[in-house]
Coordinates of C-alpha atoms and ligand atoms in Angstrom, one line a residue:
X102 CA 16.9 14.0 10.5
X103 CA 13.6 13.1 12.2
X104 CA 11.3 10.9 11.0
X105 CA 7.9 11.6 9.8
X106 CA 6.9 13.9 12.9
X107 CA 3.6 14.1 14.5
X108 CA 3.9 17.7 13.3
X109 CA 3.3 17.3 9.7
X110 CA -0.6 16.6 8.5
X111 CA -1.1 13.9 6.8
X112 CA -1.1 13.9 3.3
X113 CA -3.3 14.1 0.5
X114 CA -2.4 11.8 -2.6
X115 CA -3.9 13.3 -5.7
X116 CA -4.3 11.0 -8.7
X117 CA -5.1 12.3 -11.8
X118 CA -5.9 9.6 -14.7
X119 CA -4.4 9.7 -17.8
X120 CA -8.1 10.6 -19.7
X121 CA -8.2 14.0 -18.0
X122 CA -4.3 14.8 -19.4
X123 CA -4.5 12.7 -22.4
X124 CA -6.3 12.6 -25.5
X125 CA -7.7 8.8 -25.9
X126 CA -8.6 9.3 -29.3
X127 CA -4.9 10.2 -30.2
X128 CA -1.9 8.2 -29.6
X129 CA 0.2 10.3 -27.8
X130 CA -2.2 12.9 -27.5
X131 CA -1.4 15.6 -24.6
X132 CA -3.8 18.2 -23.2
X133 CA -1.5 20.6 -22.6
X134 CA -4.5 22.6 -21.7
X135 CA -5.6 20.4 -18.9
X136 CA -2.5 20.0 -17.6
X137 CA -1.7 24.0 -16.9
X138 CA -4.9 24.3 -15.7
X139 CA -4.5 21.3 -13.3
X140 CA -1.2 23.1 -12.2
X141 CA -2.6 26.4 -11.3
X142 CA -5.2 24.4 -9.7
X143 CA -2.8 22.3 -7.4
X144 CA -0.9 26.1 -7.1
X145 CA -3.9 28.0 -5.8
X146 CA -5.0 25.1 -3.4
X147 CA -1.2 25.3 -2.0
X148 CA -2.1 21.6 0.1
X149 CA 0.3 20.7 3.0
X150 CA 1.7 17.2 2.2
X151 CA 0.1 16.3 -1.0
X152 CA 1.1 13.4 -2.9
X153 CA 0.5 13.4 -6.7
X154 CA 0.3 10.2 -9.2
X155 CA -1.3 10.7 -12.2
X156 CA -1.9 8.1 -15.3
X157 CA -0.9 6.9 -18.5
X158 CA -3.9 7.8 -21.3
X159 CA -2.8 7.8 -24.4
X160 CA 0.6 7.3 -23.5
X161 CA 1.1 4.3 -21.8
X162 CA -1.7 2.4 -22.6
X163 CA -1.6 1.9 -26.3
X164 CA 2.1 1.1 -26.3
X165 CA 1.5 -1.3 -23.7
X166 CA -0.9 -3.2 -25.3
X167 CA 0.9 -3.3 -28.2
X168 CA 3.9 -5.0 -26.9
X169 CA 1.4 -7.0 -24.2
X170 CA 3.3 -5.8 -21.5
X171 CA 1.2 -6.2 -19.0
X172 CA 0.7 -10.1 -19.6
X173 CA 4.5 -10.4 -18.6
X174 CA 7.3 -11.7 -20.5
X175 CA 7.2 -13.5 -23.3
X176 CA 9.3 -12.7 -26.1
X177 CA 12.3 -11.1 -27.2
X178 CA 10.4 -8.7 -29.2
X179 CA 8.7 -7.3 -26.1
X180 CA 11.9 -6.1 -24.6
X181 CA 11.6 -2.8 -26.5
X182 CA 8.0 -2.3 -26.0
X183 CA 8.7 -2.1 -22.4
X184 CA 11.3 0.5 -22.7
X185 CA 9.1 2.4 -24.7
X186 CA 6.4 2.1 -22.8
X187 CA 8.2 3.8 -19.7
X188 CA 10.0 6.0 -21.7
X189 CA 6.6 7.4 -23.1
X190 CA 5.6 7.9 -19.9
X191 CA 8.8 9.2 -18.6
X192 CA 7.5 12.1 -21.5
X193 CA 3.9 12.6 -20.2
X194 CA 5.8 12.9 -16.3
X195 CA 8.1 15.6 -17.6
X196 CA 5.4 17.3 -19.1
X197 CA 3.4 17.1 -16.4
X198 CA 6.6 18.3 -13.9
X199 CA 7.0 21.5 -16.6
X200 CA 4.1 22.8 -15.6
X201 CA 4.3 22.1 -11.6
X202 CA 7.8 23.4 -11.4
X203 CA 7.6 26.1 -13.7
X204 CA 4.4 27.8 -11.4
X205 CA 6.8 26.9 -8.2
X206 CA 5.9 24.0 -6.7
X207 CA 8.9 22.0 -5.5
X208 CA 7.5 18.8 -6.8
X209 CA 10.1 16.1 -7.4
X210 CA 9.6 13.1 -9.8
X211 CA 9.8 9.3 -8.5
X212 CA 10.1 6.8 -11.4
X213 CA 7.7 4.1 -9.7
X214 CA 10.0 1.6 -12.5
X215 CA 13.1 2.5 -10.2
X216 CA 11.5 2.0 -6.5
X217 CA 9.1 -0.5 -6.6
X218 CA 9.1 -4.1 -7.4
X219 CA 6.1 -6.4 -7.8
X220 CA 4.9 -9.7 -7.8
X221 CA 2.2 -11.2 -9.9
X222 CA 1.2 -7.1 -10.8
X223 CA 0.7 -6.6 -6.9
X224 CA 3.9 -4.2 -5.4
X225 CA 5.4 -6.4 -3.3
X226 CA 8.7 -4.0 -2.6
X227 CA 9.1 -0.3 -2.4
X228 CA 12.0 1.7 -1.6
X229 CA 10.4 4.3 -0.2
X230 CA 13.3 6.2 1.7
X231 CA 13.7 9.1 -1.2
X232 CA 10.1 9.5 -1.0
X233 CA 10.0 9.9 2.4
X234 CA 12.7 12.1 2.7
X235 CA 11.5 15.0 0.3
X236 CA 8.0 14.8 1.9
X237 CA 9.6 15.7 5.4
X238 CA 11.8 18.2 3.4
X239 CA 8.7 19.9 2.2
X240 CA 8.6 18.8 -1.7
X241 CA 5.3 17.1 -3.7
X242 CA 6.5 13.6 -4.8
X243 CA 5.2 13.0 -8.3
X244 CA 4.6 9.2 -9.3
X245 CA 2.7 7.5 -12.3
X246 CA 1.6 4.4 -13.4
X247 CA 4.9 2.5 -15.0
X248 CA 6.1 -0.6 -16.8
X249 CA 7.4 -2.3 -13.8
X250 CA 9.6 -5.4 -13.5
X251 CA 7.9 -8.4 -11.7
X252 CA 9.7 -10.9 -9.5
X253 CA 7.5 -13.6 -11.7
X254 CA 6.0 -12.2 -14.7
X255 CA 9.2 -10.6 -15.7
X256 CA 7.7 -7.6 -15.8
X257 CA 4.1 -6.1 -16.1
X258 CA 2.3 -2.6 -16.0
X259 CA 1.6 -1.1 -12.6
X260 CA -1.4 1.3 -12.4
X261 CA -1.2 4.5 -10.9
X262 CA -4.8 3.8 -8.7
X263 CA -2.5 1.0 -7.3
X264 CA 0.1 3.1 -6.4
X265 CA -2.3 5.9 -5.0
X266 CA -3.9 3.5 -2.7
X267 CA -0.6 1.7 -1.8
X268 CA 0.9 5.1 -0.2
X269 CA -2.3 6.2 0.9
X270 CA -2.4 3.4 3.4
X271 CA 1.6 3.4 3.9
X272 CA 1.7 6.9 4.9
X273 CA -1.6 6.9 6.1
X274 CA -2.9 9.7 4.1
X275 CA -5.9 12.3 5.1
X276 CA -7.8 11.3 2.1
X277 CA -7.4 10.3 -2.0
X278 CA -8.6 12.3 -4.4
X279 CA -9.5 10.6 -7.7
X280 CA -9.7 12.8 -10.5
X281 CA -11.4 11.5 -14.3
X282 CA -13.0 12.6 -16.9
X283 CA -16.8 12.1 -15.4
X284 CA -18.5 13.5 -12.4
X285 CA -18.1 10.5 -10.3
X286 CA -18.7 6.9 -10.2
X287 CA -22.2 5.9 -11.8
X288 CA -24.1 2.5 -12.3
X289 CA -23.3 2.2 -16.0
X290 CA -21.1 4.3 -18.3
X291 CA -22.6 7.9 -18.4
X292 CA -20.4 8.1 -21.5
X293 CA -23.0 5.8 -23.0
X294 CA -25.5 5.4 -21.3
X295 CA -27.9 8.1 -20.8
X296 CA -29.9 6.8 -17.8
X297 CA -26.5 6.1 -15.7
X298 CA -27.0 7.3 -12.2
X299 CA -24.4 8.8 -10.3
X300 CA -23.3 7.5 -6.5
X301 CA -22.5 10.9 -4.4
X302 CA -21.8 8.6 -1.3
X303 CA -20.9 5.1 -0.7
X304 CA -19.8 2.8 2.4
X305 CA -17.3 0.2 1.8
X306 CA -20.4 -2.7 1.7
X307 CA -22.4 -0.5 -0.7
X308 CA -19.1 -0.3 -3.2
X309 CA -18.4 -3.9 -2.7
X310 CA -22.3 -4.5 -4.0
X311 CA -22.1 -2.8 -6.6
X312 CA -18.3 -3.5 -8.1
X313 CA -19.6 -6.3 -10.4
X314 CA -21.8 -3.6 -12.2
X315 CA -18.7 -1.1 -13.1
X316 CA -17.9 -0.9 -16.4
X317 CA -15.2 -3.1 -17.5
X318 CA -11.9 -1.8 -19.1
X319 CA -12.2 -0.5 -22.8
X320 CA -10.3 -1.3 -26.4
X321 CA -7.7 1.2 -24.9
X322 CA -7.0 0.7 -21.7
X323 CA -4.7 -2.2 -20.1
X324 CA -5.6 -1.8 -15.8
X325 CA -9.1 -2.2 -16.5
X326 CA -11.2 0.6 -16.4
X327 CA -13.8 2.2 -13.2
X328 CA -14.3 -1.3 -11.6
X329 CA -10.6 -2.0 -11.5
X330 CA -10.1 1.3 -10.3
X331 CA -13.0 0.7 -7.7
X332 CA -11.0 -2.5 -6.9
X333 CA -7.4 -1.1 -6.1
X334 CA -9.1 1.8 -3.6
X335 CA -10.8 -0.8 -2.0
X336 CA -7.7 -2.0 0.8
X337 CA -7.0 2.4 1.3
X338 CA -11.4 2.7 2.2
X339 CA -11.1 -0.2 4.6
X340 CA -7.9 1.3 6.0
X341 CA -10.5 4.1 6.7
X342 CA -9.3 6.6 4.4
X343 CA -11.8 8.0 2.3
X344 CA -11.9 8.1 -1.3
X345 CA -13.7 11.2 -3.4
X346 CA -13.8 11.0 -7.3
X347 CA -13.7 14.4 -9.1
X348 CA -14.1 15.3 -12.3
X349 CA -11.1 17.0 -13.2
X350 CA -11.5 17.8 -16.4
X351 CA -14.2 20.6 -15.2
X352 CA -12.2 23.4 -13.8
X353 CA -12.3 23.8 -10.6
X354 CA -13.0 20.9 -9.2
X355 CA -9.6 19.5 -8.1
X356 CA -8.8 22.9 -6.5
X357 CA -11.9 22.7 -4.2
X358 CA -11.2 19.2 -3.4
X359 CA -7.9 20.1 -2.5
X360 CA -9.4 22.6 -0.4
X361 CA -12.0 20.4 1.4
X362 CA -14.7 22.4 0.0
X363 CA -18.0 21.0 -1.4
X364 CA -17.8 19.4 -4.5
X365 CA -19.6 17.0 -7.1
X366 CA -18.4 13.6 -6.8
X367 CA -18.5 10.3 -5.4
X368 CA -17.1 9.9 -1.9
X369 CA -16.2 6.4 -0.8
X370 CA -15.9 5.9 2.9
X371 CA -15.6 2.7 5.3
X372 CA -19.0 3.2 6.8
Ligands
IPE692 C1 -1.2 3.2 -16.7 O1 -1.5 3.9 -15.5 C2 0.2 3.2 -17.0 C3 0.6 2.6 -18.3 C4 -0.2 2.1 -19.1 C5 2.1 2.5 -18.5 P1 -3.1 4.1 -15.1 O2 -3.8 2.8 -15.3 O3 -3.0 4.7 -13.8 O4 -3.5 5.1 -16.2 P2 -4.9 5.8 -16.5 O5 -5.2 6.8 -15.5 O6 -5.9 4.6 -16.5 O7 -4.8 6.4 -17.9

């Protein structure tokens, strides 16, 4: 077969954290609700060559920080906290592919466990041939963030804002959608802080200013919150693909994205 021909667009890679489709509040808490509605969004838009990843919520992260898994290995003990911890978020994944392949979209689950390899948390080894093959086939690959085995931690968590960015800039993708559960990036936690200001635009010096001043990760979640996030888009905006964060938990938001429409949000771009 060909390879990746000038023919196709480039894609889109779509990640949707794991506070939009999970309930934080709840250990293994789904938004079912969310989810179809995200799915009929993804539907309606119909993109050409769209990547998805979407996070772990309340699904990977407690279990992960239970069993430190991110920290590496350690102990014994931790052995089955990692295999719960993927297995949980096999669970979230198949939910998630229900409602993509049950409103007909061809996507096709990749187990980012399976595939990729890293090394001190960074992916230092992906097999990406599968992936690449059902993209020129015309399927929507569907990753998440994983436990993942480490060539010298043992094994650690990989986020899926890592992963978005790393196959943005391997398959050097139109643009990355973010989508969360706030309108955009802000200056302090709208969540909290009444007075927090959102960014609608930001060149890659602006972001790099203001990265210290990103909140931090919370009780519940082990890849670090916005300025981690912030941190692993960083090597896709200075690739010169530009970032845009959504809120996807307000309908309609992801869909116009996907559309290149005007939307509320932060976009990120190298200049
Ligand atoms: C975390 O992935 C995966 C696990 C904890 C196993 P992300 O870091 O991408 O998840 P969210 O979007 O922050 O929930």
């Amino acid at each position: 077969m060909r390879g990746l021909g000038l023919s196709q667009p480039r894609p889109a890679v779509l990640k949707i954290g794991g506070s939009v489709i999970t309930d934080k509040t709840k250990e293994l808490g789904v938004r079912m609700d969310a989810i179809s509605r995200l799915a009929d969004e993804i539907r309606d838009a119909n993109p050409k060559n769209l990547i998805i990843v979407h996070g772990g919520g309340s699904f990977g992260h407690p279990i992960a920080q239970k069993h430190a898994i991110k920290d590496g290995f350690k102990e014994e003990s931790q052995i089955i906290g990692f295999a719960e911890t993927h297995h949980v978020m096999t669970v979230l994944n198949g939910l998630f592919m229900d409602a993509l392949i049950w409103r007909g979209l061809p996507a096709v689950s990749i187990t980012p466990s399976s595939c990729i390899m890293t090394k001190n948390g960074r992916i230092m080894c992906f097999e990406d041939s599968p992936l690449k093959q059902l993209m020129k086939m015309g399927f929507i690959p569907v990753l998440y963030g994983d436990a993942v085995f480490d060539t010298e931690l043992g094994f650690t968590i990989l986020s899926g804002d890592q992963i978005a960015s790393f196959l943005a800039v391997r398959f050097n993708a139109e643009n990355i959608l973010i989508g969360v559960d706030v309108d955009g990036l802000y200056d302090a936690d709208p969540k909290t802080d009444d007075n927090a200001k959102m960014f609608e635009h930001l060149t890659l010096e602006e972001l790099r200013k203001i990265q210290g001043r990103l909140g931090g990760s919370n009780a519940c979640d082990v890849t670090g919150g916005m300025a981690n996030k912030v941190a692993e888009l960083i090597p896709a905006v200075e690739h010169g693909i530009p970032v845009l964060i959504v809120n996807a938990s307000k309908p309609g938001y992801v869909y116009k994205a996907l559309k290149g429409e005007k939307v509320k949000g932060t976009l990120i771009e190298k200049e």
